[in-house]
Coordinates of C-alpha atoms in Angstrom, one line a residue:
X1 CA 26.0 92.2 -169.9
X2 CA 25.6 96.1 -169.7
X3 CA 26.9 97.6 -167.1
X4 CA 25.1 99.5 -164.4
X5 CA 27.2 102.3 -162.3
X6 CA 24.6 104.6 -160.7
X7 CA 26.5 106.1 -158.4
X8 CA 29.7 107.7 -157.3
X9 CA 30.8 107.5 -154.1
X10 CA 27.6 107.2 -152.9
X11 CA 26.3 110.2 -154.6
X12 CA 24.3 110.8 -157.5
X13 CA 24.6 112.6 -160.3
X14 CA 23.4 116.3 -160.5
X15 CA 21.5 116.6 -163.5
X16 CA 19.1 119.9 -165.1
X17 CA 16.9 118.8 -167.8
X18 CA 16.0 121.3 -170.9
X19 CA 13.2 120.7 -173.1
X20 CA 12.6 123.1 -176.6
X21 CA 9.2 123.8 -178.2
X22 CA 9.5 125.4 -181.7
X23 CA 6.8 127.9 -182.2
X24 CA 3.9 126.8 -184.7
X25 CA 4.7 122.8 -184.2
X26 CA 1.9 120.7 -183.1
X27 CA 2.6 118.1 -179.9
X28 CA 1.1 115.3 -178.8
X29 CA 2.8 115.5 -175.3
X30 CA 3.1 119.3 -173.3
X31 CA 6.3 120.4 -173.1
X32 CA 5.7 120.4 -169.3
X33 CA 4.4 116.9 -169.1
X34 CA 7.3 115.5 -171.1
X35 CA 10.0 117.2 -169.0
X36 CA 8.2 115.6 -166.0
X37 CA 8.6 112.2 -167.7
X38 CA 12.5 113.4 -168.1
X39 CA 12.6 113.8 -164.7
X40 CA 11.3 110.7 -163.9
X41 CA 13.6 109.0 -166.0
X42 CA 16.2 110.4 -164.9
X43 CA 15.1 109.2 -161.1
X44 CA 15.2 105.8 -162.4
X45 CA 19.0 106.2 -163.9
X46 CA 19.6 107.4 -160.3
X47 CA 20.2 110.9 -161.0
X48 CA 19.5 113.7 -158.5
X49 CA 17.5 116.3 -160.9
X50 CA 17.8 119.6 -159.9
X51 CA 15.7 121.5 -161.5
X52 CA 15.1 122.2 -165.4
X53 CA 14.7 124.8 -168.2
X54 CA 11.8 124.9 -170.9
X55 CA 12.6 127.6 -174.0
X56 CA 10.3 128.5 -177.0
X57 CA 12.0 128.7 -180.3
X58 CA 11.3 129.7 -183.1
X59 CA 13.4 126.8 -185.0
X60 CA 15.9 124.2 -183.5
X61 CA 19.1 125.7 -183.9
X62 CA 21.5 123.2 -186.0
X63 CA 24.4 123.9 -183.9
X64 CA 23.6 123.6 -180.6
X65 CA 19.7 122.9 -180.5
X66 CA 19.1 125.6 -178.4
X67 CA 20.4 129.3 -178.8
X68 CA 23.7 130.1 -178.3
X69 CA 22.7 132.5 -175.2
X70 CA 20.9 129.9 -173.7
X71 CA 23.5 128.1 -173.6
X72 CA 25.2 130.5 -171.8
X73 CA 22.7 130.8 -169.1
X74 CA 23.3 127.1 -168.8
X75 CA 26.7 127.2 -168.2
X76 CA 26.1 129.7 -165.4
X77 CA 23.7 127.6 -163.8
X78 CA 25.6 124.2 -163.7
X79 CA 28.5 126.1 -162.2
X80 CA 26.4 127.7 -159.9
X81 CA 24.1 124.6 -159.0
X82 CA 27.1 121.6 -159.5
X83 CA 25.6 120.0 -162.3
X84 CA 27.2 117.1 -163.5
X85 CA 24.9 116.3 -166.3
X86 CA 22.3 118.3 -168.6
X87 CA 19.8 116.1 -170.2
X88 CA 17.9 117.3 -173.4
X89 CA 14.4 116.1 -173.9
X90 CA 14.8 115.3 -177.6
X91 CA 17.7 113.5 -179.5
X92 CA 20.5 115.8 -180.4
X93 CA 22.5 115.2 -183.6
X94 CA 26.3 114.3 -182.6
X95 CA 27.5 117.6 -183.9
X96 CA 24.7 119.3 -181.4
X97 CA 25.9 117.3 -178.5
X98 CA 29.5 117.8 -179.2
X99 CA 29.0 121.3 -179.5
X100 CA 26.9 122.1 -176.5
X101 CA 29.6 120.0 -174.3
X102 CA 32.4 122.7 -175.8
X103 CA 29.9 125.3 -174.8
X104 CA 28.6 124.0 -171.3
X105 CA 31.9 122.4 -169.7
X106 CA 29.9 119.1 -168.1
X107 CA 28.4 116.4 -169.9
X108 CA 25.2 116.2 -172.0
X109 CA 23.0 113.1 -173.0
X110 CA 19.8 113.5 -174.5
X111 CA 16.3 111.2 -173.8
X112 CA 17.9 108.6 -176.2
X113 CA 21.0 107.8 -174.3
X114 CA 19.0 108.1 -170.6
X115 CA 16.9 105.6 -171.8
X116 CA 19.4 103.3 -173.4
X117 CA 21.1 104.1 -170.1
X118 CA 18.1 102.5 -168.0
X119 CA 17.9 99.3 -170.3
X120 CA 21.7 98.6 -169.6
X121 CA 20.6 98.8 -166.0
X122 CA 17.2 96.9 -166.7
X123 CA 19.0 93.9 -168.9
X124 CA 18.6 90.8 -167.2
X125 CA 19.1 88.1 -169.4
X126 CA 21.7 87.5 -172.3
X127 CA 19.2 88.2 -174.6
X128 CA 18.1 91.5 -173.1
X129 CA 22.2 92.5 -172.8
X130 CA 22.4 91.6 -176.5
X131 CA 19.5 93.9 -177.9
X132 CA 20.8 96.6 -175.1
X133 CA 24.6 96.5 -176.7
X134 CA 23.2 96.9 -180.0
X135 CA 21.1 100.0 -179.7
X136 CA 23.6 101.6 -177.7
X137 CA 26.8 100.7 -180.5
X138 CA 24.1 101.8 -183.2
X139 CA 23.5 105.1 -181.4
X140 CA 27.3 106.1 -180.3
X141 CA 28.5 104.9 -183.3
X142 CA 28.5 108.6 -184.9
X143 CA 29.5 110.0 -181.6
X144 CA 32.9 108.4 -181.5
X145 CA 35.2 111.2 -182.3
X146 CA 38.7 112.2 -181.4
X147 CA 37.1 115.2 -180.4
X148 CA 35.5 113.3 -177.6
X149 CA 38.7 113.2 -175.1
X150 CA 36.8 114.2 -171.9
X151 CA 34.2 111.3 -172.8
X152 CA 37.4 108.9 -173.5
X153 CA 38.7 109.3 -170.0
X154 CA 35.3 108.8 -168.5
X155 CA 34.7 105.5 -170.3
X156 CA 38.9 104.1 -169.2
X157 CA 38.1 105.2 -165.9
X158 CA 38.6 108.8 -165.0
X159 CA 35.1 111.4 -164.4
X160 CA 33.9 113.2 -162.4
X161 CA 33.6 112.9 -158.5
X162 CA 34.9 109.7 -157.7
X163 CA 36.2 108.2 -161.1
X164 CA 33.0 106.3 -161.9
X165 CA 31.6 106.2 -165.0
X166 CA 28.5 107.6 -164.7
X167 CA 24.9 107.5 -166.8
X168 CA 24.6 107.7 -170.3
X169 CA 28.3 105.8 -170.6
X170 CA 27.4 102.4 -168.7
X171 CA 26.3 99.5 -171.4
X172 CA 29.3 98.3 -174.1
X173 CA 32.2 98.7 -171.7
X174 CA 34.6 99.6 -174.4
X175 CA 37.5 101.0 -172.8
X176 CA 37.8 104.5 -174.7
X177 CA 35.7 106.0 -176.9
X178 CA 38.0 106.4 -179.6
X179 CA 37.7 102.9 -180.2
X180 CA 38.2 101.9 -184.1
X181 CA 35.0 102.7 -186.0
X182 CA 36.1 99.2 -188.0
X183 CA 36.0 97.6 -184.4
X184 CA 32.9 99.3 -183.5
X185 CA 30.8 97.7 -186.5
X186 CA 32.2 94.2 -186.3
X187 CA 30.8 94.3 -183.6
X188 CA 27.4 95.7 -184.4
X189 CA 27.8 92.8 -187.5
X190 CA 28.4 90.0 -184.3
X191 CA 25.4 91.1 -182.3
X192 CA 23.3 91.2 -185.1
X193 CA 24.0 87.7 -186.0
X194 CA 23.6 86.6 -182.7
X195 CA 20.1 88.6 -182.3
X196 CA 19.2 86.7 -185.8
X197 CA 20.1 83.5 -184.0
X198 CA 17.7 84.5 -181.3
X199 CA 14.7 85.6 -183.9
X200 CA 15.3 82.2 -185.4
X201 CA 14.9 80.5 -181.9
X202 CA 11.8 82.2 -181.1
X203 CA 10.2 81.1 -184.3
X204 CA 10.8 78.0 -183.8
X205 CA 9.4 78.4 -180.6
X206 CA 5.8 80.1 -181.9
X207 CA 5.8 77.3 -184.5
X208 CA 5.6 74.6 -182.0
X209 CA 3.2 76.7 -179.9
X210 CA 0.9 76.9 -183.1
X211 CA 0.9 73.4 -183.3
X212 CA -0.6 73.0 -179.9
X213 CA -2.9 75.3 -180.8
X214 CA -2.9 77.8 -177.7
X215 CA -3.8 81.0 -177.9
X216 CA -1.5 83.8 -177.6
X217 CA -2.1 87.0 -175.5
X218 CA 0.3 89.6 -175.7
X219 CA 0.6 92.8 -172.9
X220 CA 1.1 96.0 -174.2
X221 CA 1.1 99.2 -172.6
X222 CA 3.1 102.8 -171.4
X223 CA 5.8 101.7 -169.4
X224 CA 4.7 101.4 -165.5
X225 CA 1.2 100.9 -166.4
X226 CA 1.5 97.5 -164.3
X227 CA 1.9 95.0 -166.9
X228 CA 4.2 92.7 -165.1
X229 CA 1.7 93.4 -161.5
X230 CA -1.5 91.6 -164.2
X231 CA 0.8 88.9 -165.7
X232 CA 1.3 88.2 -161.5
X233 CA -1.8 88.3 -160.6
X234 CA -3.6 86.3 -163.5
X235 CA -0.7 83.9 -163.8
X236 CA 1.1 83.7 -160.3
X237 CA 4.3 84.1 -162.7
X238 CA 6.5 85.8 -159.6
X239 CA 7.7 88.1 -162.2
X240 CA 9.7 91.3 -161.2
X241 CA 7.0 94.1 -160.7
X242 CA 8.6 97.5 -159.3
X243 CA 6.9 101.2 -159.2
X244 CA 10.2 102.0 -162.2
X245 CA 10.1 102.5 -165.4
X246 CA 11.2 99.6 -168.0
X247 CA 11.5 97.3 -165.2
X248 CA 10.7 94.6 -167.7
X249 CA 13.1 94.3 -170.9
X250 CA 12.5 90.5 -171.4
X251 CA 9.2 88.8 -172.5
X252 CA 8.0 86.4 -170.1
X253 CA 5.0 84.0 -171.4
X254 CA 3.0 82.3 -168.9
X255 CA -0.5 80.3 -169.0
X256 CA -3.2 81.8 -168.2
X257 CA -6.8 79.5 -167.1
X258 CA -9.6 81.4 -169.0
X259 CA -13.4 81.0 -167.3
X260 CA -14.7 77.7 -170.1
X261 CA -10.9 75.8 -168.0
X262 CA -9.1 76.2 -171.6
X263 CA -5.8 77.5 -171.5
X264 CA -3.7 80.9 -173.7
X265 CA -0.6 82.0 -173.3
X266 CA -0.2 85.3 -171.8
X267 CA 3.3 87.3 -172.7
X268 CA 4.7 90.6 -171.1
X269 CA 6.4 92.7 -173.7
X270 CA 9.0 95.7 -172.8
X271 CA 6.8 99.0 -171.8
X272 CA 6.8 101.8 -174.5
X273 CA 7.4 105.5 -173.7
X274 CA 6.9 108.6 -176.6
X275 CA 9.8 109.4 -178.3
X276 CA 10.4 105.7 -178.3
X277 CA 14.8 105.4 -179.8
X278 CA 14.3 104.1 -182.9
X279 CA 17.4 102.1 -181.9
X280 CA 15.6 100.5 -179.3
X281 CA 12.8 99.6 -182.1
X282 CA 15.4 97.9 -184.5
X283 CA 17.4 95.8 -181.9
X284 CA 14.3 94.8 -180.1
X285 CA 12.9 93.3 -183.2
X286 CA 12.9 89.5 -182.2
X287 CA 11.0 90.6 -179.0
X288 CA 8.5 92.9 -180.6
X289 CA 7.8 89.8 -183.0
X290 CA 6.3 88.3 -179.9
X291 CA 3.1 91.0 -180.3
X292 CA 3.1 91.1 -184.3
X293 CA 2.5 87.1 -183.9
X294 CA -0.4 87.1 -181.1
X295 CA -3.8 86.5 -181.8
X296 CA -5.2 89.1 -179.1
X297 CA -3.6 92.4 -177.6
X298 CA -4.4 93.4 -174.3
X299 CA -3.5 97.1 -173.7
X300 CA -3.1 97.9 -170.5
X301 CA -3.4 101.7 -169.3
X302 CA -3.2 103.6 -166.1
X303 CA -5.9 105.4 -165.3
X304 CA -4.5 107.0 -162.5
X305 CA -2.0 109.0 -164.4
X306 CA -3.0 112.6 -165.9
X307 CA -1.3 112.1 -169.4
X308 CA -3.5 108.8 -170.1
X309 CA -4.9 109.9 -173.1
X310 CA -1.5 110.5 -174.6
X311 CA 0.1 107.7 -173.3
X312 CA -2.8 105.6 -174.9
X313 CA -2.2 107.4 -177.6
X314 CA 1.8 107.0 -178.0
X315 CA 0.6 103.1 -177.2
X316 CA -0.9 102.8 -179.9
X317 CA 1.6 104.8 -182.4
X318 CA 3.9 102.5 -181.3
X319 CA 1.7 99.3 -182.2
X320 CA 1.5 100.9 -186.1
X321 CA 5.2 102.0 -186.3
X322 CA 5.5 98.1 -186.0
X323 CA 2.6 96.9 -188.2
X324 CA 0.5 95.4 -185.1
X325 CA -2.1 97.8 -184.8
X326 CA -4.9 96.1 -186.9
X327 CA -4.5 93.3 -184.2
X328 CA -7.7 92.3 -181.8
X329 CA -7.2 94.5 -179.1
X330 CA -8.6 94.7 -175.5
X331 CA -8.3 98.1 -173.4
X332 CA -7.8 97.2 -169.6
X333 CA -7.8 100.6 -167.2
X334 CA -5.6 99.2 -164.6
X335 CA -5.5 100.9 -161.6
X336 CA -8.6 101.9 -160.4
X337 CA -8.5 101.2 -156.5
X338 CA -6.3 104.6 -156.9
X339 CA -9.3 106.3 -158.3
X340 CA -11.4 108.6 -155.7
X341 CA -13.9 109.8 -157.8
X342 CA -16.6 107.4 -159.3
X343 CA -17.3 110.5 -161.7
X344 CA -13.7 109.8 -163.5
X345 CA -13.8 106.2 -163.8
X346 CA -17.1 106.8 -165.4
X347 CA -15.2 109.6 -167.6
X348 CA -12.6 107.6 -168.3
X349 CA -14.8 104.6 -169.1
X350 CA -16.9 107.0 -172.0
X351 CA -13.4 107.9 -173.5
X352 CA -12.1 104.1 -173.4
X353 CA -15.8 102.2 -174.4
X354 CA -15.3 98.3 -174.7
X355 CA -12.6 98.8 -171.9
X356 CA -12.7 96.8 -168.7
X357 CA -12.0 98.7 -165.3
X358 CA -9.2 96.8 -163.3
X359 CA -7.0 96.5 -160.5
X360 CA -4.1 93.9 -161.0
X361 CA -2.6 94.6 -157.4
X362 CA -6.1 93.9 -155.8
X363 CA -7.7 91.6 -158.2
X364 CA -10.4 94.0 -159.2
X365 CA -12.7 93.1 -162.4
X366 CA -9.7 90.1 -163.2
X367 CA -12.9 87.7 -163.7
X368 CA -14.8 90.1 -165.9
X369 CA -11.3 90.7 -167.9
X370 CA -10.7 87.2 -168.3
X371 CA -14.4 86.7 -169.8
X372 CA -13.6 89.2 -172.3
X373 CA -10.1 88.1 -173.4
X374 CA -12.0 85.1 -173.6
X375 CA -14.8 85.9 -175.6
X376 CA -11.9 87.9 -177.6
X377 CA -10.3 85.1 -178.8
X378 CA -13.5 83.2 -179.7
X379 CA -14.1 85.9 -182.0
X380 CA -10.8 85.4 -184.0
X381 CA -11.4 81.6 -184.4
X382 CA -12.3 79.9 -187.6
X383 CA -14.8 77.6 -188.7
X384 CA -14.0 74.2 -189.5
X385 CA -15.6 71.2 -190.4
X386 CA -13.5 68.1 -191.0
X387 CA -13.5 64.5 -191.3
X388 CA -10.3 63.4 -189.1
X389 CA -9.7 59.4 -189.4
X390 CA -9.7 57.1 -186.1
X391 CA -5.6 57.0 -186.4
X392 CA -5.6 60.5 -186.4
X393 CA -7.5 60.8 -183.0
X394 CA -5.3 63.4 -181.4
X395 CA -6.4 65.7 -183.5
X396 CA -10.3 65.5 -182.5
X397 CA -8.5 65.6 -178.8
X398 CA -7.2 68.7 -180.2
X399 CA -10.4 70.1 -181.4
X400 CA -11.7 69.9 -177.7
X401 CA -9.3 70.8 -175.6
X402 CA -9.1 74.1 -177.8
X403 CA -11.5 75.0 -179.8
X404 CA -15.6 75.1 -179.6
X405 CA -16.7 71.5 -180.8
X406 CA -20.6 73.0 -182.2
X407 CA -21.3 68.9 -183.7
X408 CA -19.4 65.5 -183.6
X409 CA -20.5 62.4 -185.4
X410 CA -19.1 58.8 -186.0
X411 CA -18.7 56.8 -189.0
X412 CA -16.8 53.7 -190.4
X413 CA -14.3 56.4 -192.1
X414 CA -13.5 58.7 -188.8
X415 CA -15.0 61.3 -186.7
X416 CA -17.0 64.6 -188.8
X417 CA -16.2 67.3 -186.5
X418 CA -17.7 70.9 -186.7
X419 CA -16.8 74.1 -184.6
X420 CA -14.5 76.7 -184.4
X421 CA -10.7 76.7 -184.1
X422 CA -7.8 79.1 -183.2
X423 CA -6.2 80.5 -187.1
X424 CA -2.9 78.3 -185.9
X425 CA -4.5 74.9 -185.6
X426 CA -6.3 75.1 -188.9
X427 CA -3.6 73.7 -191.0
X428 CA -3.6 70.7 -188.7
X429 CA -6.6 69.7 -190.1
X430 CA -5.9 70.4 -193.7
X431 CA -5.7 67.6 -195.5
X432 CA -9.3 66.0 -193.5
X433 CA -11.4 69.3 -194.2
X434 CA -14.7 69.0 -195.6

């Protein structure tokens, strides 16, 4: 599984983050609000940040992303300061990164490797190592150059204080970093195979579970919006729920009672962040299937936090990037025994209408959510009418236990059912409909 080597010797990384803003561009995120999210990130990866640099440009320079006396003012100040590390808040090209570790003397990752970084950390199971190792080969795969012989040493064993490797180079656990390119994608070849394996598994898996006809519920949200705290407390699944961000990498599906006693499934999905690796997109695939095949989304935000909009916002991005985003969707503000002000909720409750107010850690508004994820649900069912023969009795069973029986007769051929029925049961009943 990936590796995870936080610190050396007991102490952490020193790490200055820089973020760029070309002149004229539109964001969705603040330059200022993104860096903070760097920063946080880099918390998680157990960096100590130091302090950061924001720089209006005019364009991204193709060389070394930032201009060249910049990056002379940077060198300065990770000499003075100790930096080990100088994160970029946007992907750098390999010739960028290459260049700007020439220019700066110490190491440099961008957001992409940070977060790749925390999933190594974050993988728990073989499946979650799998998709990890992918995305990480897919990403370093253009950055394995001779050129690279300071990253070499760190990855056989030599760095910087202590001998560690240290973030941005835990994961694979190839021994140098001039490994053979030919090496490098038979491997990328192996893990895709075995990830296809996987997809295969969990498809089997949702085809048995649409034969029994439960609903499906899949969480959604920003990372840390307290996904895995609402699977807990709707569920009592025990699952892993920390104040970090991607604590959750592997979908965990439990059953959930809804208020009529029926039963869905309800399934935690990794947490999304803006500017999202596109490696992360690809080699998460079989896991991000698990939202494309639900019958009902249920986004969870946190209201508490002052980029909400645009973390809603890069939510739902995300949910299109991957075809999901014509999917049912409930909004649930999670958080809300952290609000002081009734004024905001009410705000936030004007910006987010059809929305239900919660608090997953104190159980606040989980009956009214469960009503609506309900009622949900009962709005994507289809009407069937069907005459099911006497040996086929399961299937009025069936019928009952989940769907909405609206009329029921008996006659010397079988049972004429009428009601409504979740979409996956529907071909159960194919060959009896009326």
């Amino acid at each position: 599984m990936p590796k995870s080597l936080i610190s050396i010797e007991g102490h952490a990384e020193r790490a200055y983050l820089v973020g760029a803003e070309v002149k004229g561009t539109t964001q969705q995120w603040r330059l200022e609000d993104s860096l903070l999210e760097l920063a946080e990130l880099g918390r998680t990866a157990g960096l100590d940040v130091r302090g950061q640099a924001e720089q209006q440009m005019g364009a991204i320079h193709p060389a070394t992303y930032i201009g060249k006396g910049k990056v002379e003012e940077l060198k300065l100040l990770a000499q003075e300061l100790g930096i080990d590390v100088i994160i970029f808040d946007d992907e750098l090209s390999p010739n960028q990164q290459r260049n700007l570790e020439e220019g700066l003397g110490v190491k440099v990752l961008d957001r992409t490797a940070l977060i790749l970084d925390i999933f190594a950390r974050h993988a728990r199971t073989r499946e979650g190592a799998l998709q990890v190792e992918l995305a990480q080969y897919i990403y370093r795969l253009p950055r394995l150059t001779r050129a690279w012989t300071h990253l070499a040493r760190q990855a056989g064993g030599g760095t910087a204080r202590g001998g560690v490797a240290g973030v941005g180079l835990r994961g694979p656990g190839e021994t140098q970093l001039e490994t053979d390119r030919r090496q490098i994608r038979t491997r990328i070849a192996a893990l895709k195979r075995e990830l296809e394996d996987v997809r295969s598994q969990r498809e089997q898996y949702r085809r048995r579970r649409r034969r029994q006809g439960m609903p499906v519920v899949a969480l959604v949200g920003y990372t840390n919006a307290g996904k895995s705290t609402l699977l807990n407390a709707l569920t009592q699944a025990g699952v892993l729920a920390t104040d970090l961000l991607f604590a959750t990498l592997d979908p965990v599906t439990r059953r959930v009672a809804l208020p009529s006693g029926k039963e869905a499934l309800l399934t935690d999905t990794v947490g999304f962040i803006q500017k999202l690796p596109t490696q992360l997109v690809a080699s998460f695939r079989a896991t991000l299937e698990e939202i494309n095949e639900a019958d009902l989304i249920l986004h969870v935000a946190d209201v508490t936090h002052p980029n909400v909009r645009e973390q809603v916002r890069t939510v739902e991005q995300v949910l299109k990037d991957i075809g999901a985003d014509q999917k049912p969707m409930l909004v649930a503000l999670n958080k809300i025994d952290l609000l002081h002000a009734s004024q905001r909720a009410q705000s936030l409750g004007a910006q987010f209408p059809n929305a239900v107010a919660i608090s997953a850690l104190h159980g606040q508004g989980l009956d009214e959510l469960r009503t609506k994820v309900e009622t949900a649900l009962m709005q994507g069912m289809v009407h069937v009418k069907a005459r099911v023969p006497y040996a086929e009795n399961e299937l009025v069973v069936l019928f009952h236990r989940q769907g909405v029986v609206l009329r029921e007769r008996h006659s010397q051929s079988g049972t004429l059912i009428e009601g409504r029925l979740p979409p996956g049961l529907v071909d159960r009943f194919e060959s009896y409909l009326v």
